[in-house]
C-alpha cells in the first residue's frame, strides 16, 4: 500500500469533483455509560487510533472485503460521524462488523464506510449530538517522539465532533507517510496524543506546512474552519 492509494480529498467548503461522487460516511460509536463515562482526551485519542486501525486493516486494502467501500468513501468527502451507545445499544453495535479500539477508559468501535443514507438500524437509532465529556485532570504534555494532533484553541466543538476532527487529522498524516513509517506506527499500536494548542503554537503549526483539517461545515463549525493539525515531525517510525 502506497501513499498514492489515498489521495487527500478537501476538508473545505470549496466544491470539487468529489462532491459529484456518491457520498459515504465512516461510522464511529463511542461506548458511553452514564455511570462511567470515558475521559475526553482518552476518547479523542481512541477515536483517532480507530480510524488508523481501519485504514491499515488488511480488509480495507487490495482485494479485502472492505476495500471497495473504503475506496468509494475516499473518492468522495471523507465524512465521519460519531454516535454514542450504552448497555444493550453497545452490545448490538459491537455485534456489527467492525473494529473496537480500547484506550484507558474509552471504547470506540469503527465500521467500514457506508452510504450517507445506508445506516444499519442498530446504528441509525443511536444519538449523534450532545456528547460531552471532561478530563478528570489536565492531560500531561505529549511524550517525545509521539505523533500529536493539535486542536485549534479558537474553535469550540462537542466531544463527538472533536473525535471526528482528530480522525481526519491522523488520516491526513497517514497519507503522507511512506510504507516503512506506516508499518512502524501500526506495529507500535498507533501511539498518538491529542491536545489543544495555545494561540502561539497554533499559529506556528498552521504555518509549518503540516496536514491541516479544514472542516466542511456540515455541523457545529463555520465551513472552512481550521480545526486540527497533525504533527509527526518528531515521529521516530
Short mmCIF file of C-alpha atoms in Angstrom, two decimals:
data_model
loop_
_atom_site.label_atom_id
_atom_site.label_comp_id
_atom_site.label_asym_id
_atom_site.label_seq_id
_atom_site.Cartn_x
_atom_site.Cartn_y
_atom_site.Cartn_z
CA UNK A 1 0.00 0.00 0.00
CA UNK A 2 1.48 3.34 -1.03
CA UNK A 3 0.52 6.92 -0.34
CA UNK A 4 -0.96 7.15 -3.83
CA UNK A 5 -3.69 4.77 -2.70
CA UNK A 6 -5.06 7.57 -0.51
CA UNK A 7 -5.06 10.91 -2.38
CA UNK A 8 -6.05 13.57 0.14
CA UNK A 9 -9.52 15.00 -0.55
CA UNK A 10 -10.51 18.51 0.53
CA UNK A 11 -11.92 19.12 4.00
CA UNK A 12 -13.12 22.56 2.95
CA UNK A 13 -16.35 24.09 1.78
CA UNK A 14 -14.99 24.54 -1.78
CA UNK A 15 -16.97 22.42 -4.20
CA UNK A 16 -14.89 19.83 -6.04
CA UNK A 17 -15.42 16.82 -8.32
CA UNK A 18 -15.51 14.71 -5.15
CA UNK A 19 -18.89 16.25 -4.37
CA UNK A 20 -20.29 14.65 -7.52
CA UNK A 21 -19.31 11.14 -6.41
CA UNK A 22 -21.65 9.03 -4.25
CA UNK A 23 -21.18 10.17 -0.66
CA UNK A 24 -20.17 7.79 2.11
CA UNK A 25 -19.55 8.16 5.83
CA UNK A 26 -17.29 6.39 8.31
CA UNK A 27 -19.34 5.46 11.40
CA UNK A 28 -17.73 5.52 14.84
CA UNK A 29 -19.58 4.62 18.03
CA UNK A 30 -18.41 5.65 21.49
CA UNK A 31 -19.27 3.40 24.42
CA UNK A 32 -20.77 5.88 26.87
CA UNK A 33 -22.31 4.57 30.07
CA UNK A 34 -23.95 7.16 32.34
CA UNK A 35 -22.17 5.89 35.43
CA UNK A 36 -18.68 5.57 33.91
CA UNK A 37 -18.07 7.99 31.04
CA UNK A 38 -14.60 7.94 29.49
CA UNK A 39 -12.17 10.81 29.85
CA UNK A 40 -12.43 13.28 26.99
CA UNK A 41 -8.79 13.13 25.86
CA UNK A 42 -8.78 9.33 26.00
CA UNK A 43 -11.92 9.26 23.83
CA UNK A 44 -10.33 11.60 21.28
CA UNK A 45 -7.16 9.54 21.08
CA UNK A 46 -9.02 6.24 20.91
CA UNK A 47 -11.19 7.52 18.06
CA UNK A 48 -8.10 8.64 16.14
CA UNK A 49 -6.48 5.24 16.60
CA UNK A 50 -9.71 3.56 15.45
CA UNK A 51 -9.55 5.44 12.14
CA UNK A 52 -5.94 4.38 11.65
CA UNK A 53 -6.76 0.79 12.57
CA UNK A 54 -9.45 0.66 9.91
CA UNK A 55 -7.23 2.25 7.24
CA UNK A 56 -4.43 -0.23 7.93
CA UNK A 57 -6.61 -3.32 8.31
CA UNK A 58 -5.97 -5.94 5.58
CA UNK A 59 -9.72 -5.99 4.89
CA UNK A 60 -9.56 -2.32 3.83
CA UNK A 61 -6.92 -2.63 1.10
CA UNK A 62 -6.28 -4.56 -2.07
CA UNK A 63 -9.00 -7.13 -2.61
CA UNK A 64 -10.16 -7.10 1.01
CA UNK A 65 -13.90 -7.22 1.73
CA UNK A 66 -13.94 -3.61 2.95
CA UNK A 67 -11.64 -2.23 0.26
CA UNK A 68 -14.37 -1.20 -2.17
CA UNK A 69 -16.27 0.75 0.47
CA UNK A 70 -13.08 2.42 1.68
CA UNK A 71 -12.16 3.46 -1.87
CA UNK A 72 -15.65 4.81 -2.54
CA UNK A 73 -15.54 6.76 0.72
CA UNK A 74 -12.16 8.26 -0.04
CA UNK A 75 -13.21 9.18 -3.58
CA UNK A 76 -15.82 11.50 -2.08
CA UNK A 77 -15.85 13.67 1.04
CA UNK A 78 -14.12 11.96 3.94
CA UNK A 79 -17.03 12.20 6.34
CA UNK A 80 -17.00 10.71 9.81
CA UNK A 81 -19.94 10.58 12.21
CA UNK A 82 -19.58 9.72 15.89
CA UNK A 83 -22.57 8.32 17.78
CA UNK A 84 -22.83 7.03 21.33
CA UNK A 85 -24.23 3.85 22.81
CA UNK A 86 -24.75 2.29 26.22
CA UNK A 87 -25.93 -1.03 27.60
CA UNK A 88 -27.80 -3.14 25.07
CA UNK A 89 -27.23 -0.49 22.40
CA UNK A 90 -23.49 -1.01 22.71
CA UNK A 91 -23.84 -4.79 22.65
CA UNK A 92 -25.83 -4.59 19.42
CA UNK A 93 -23.30 -2.13 17.97
CA UNK A 94 -20.44 -4.50 18.82
CA UNK A 95 -22.22 -7.33 17.03
CA UNK A 96 -21.95 -5.48 13.70
CA UNK A 97 -18.86 -5.98 11.55
CA UNK A 98 -16.12 -3.57 12.55
CA UNK A 99 -13.22 -2.98 14.94
CA UNK A 100 -13.26 -1.97 18.61
CA UNK A 101 -10.37 0.11 19.93
CA UNK A 102 -9.86 0.44 23.68
CA UNK A 103 -7.95 3.17 25.47
CA UNK A 104 -7.51 3.75 29.17
CA UNK A 105 -11.19 4.43 29.81
CA UNK A 106 -12.65 4.74 26.30
CA UNK A 107 -14.01 2.19 23.84
CA UNK A 108 -14.70 3.19 20.25
CA UNK A 109 -15.98 0.93 17.51
CA UNK A 110 -15.35 1.83 13.87
CA UNK A 111 -17.14 0.31 10.89
CA UNK A 112 -16.49 0.07 7.15
CA UNK A 113 -17.82 3.16 5.34
CA UNK A 114 -21.50 3.21 4.42
CA UNK A 115 -23.65 5.37 2.11
CA UNK A 116 -24.98 8.51 3.79
CA UNK A 117 -28.48 7.03 3.79
CA UNK A 118 -27.38 3.45 4.44
CA UNK A 119 -27.02 3.32 8.23
CA UNK A 120 -27.77 -0.10 9.79
CA UNK A 121 -30.83 0.22 12.01
CA UNK A 122 -28.87 -0.57 15.17
CA UNK A 123 -26.59 2.41 14.45
CA UNK A 124 -29.16 4.74 12.92
CA UNK A 125 -31.11 4.92 16.19
CA UNK A 126 -28.09 5.99 18.25
CA UNK A 127 -27.72 9.58 19.45
CA UNK A 128 -25.26 11.71 17.49
CA UNK A 129 -25.45 15.09 19.25
CA UNK A 130 -24.68 16.30 22.74
CA UNK A 131 -21.74 14.05 23.52
CA UNK A 132 -19.99 15.97 26.30
CA UNK A 133 -17.00 14.59 28.16
CA UNK A 134 -14.39 16.00 30.51
CA UNK A 135 -10.93 15.11 31.74
CA UNK A 136 -10.56 14.39 35.47
CA UNK A 137 -7.31 16.37 35.34
CA UNK A 138 -5.44 18.26 32.61
CA UNK A 139 -3.66 15.88 30.24
CA UNK A 140 0.11 15.72 30.51
CA UNK A 141 2.39 17.04 27.79
CA UNK A 142 2.77 14.61 24.86
CA UNK A 143 5.65 12.18 25.19
CA UNK A 144 8.68 12.88 22.96
CA UNK A 145 8.53 11.22 19.55
CA UNK A 146 4.78 10.62 19.68
CA UNK A 147 2.59 11.96 16.84
CA UNK A 148 0.34 14.76 18.07
CA UNK A 149 -2.99 16.05 16.84
CA UNK A 150 -3.19 19.70 17.89
CA UNK A 151 -6.67 21.25 18.16
CA UNK A 152 -7.49 24.85 17.35
CA UNK A 153 -7.93 26.73 20.66
CA UNK A 154 -10.33 29.16 18.99
CA UNK A 155 -12.90 26.60 17.80
CA UNK A 156 -15.37 25.09 20.28
CA UNK A 157 -16.67 21.62 19.45
CA UNK A 158 -18.53 18.84 21.21
CA UNK A 159 -16.57 15.74 22.14
CA UNK A 160 -18.15 13.80 19.27
CA UNK A 161 -17.27 16.46 16.72
CA UNK A 162 -13.73 16.68 18.07
CA UNK A 163 -13.34 12.90 17.83
CA UNK A 164 -14.17 13.16 14.13
CA UNK A 165 -11.69 16.00 13.62
CA UNK A 166 -8.92 14.03 15.33
CA UNK A 167 -9.75 11.17 12.99
CA UNK A 168 -9.49 13.48 9.96
CA UNK A 169 -6.09 14.75 11.13
CA UNK A 170 -4.49 11.34 11.58
CA UNK A 171 -5.90 10.23 8.24
CA UNK A 172 -4.21 13.16 6.51
CA UNK A 173 -0.98 12.27 8.33
CA UNK A 174 -1.32 8.61 7.33
CA UNK A 175 -1.50 9.56 3.65
CA UNK A 176 1.82 11.40 3.93
CA UNK A 177 3.77 8.51 5.45
CA UNK A 178 5.78 6.00 3.43
CA UNK A 179 5.23 2.27 3.89
CA UNK A 180 8.08 1.90 6.39
CA UNK A 181 6.74 4.56 8.75
CA UNK A 182 3.17 3.31 8.38
CA UNK A 183 4.28 -0.19 9.32
CA UNK A 184 6.28 1.07 12.30
CA UNK A 185 3.34 3.14 13.56
CA UNK A 186 0.90 0.25 13.17
CA UNK A 187 3.22 -2.27 14.84
CA UNK A 188 3.62 0.10 17.79
CA UNK A 189 -0.17 0.24 18.22
CA UNK A 190 -0.58 3.74 16.78
CA UNK A 191 0.73 5.78 19.71
CA UNK A 192 -0.52 9.36 19.49
CA UNK A 193 -1.67 12.29 21.57
CA UNK A 194 -4.48 14.80 21.10
CA UNK A 195 -4.01 18.18 22.76
CA UNK A 196 -5.34 21.71 22.40
CA UNK A 197 -2.66 24.15 21.25
CA UNK A 198 -2.19 27.59 22.73
CA UNK A 199 -2.59 30.52 20.34
CA UNK A 200 1.11 30.94 19.64
CA UNK A 201 1.69 27.24 18.95
CA UNK A 202 -1.41 27.11 16.74
CA UNK A 203 -0.18 29.92 14.52
CA UNK A 204 3.20 28.21 14.21
CA UNK A 205 1.64 24.84 13.36
CA UNK A 206 -0.63 26.23 10.65
CA UNK A 207 2.34 27.99 9.04
CA UNK A 208 4.59 24.90 9.16
CA UNK A 209 3.21 23.07 6.13
CA UNK A 210 1.72 20.26 8.23
CA UNK A 211 -1.57 18.45 7.45
CA UNK A 212 -4.39 20.82 8.46
CA UNK A 213 -8.05 19.83 8.70
CA UNK A 214 -10.40 22.41 7.19
CA UNK A 215 -13.89 21.32 8.18
CA UNK A 216 -16.62 21.25 5.54
CA UNK A 217 -19.01 22.89 7.98
CA UNK A 218 -21.80 20.31 7.89
CA UNK A 219 -22.18 20.55 11.69
CA UNK A 220 -21.17 22.86 14.55
CA UNK A 221 -18.42 24.95 12.93
CA UNK A 222 -18.18 27.54 10.17
CA UNK A 223 -17.32 25.99 6.78
CA UNK A 224 -13.62 26.07 6.09
CA UNK A 225 -12.64 26.36 9.76
CA UNK A 226 -9.16 25.01 10.52
CA UNK A 227 -9.86 22.61 13.36
CA UNK A 228 -6.83 20.35 13.79
CA UNK A 229 -3.23 19.88 12.71
CA UNK A 230 -1.32 16.57 12.63
CA UNK A 231 2.31 16.93 13.70
CA UNK A 232 4.52 13.90 13.03
CA UNK A 233 7.80 15.80 12.77
CA UNK A 234 9.27 14.03 15.82
CA UNK A 235 7.77 10.64 14.98
CA UNK A 236 10.59 8.12 15.13
CA UNK A 237 8.95 5.45 12.98
#
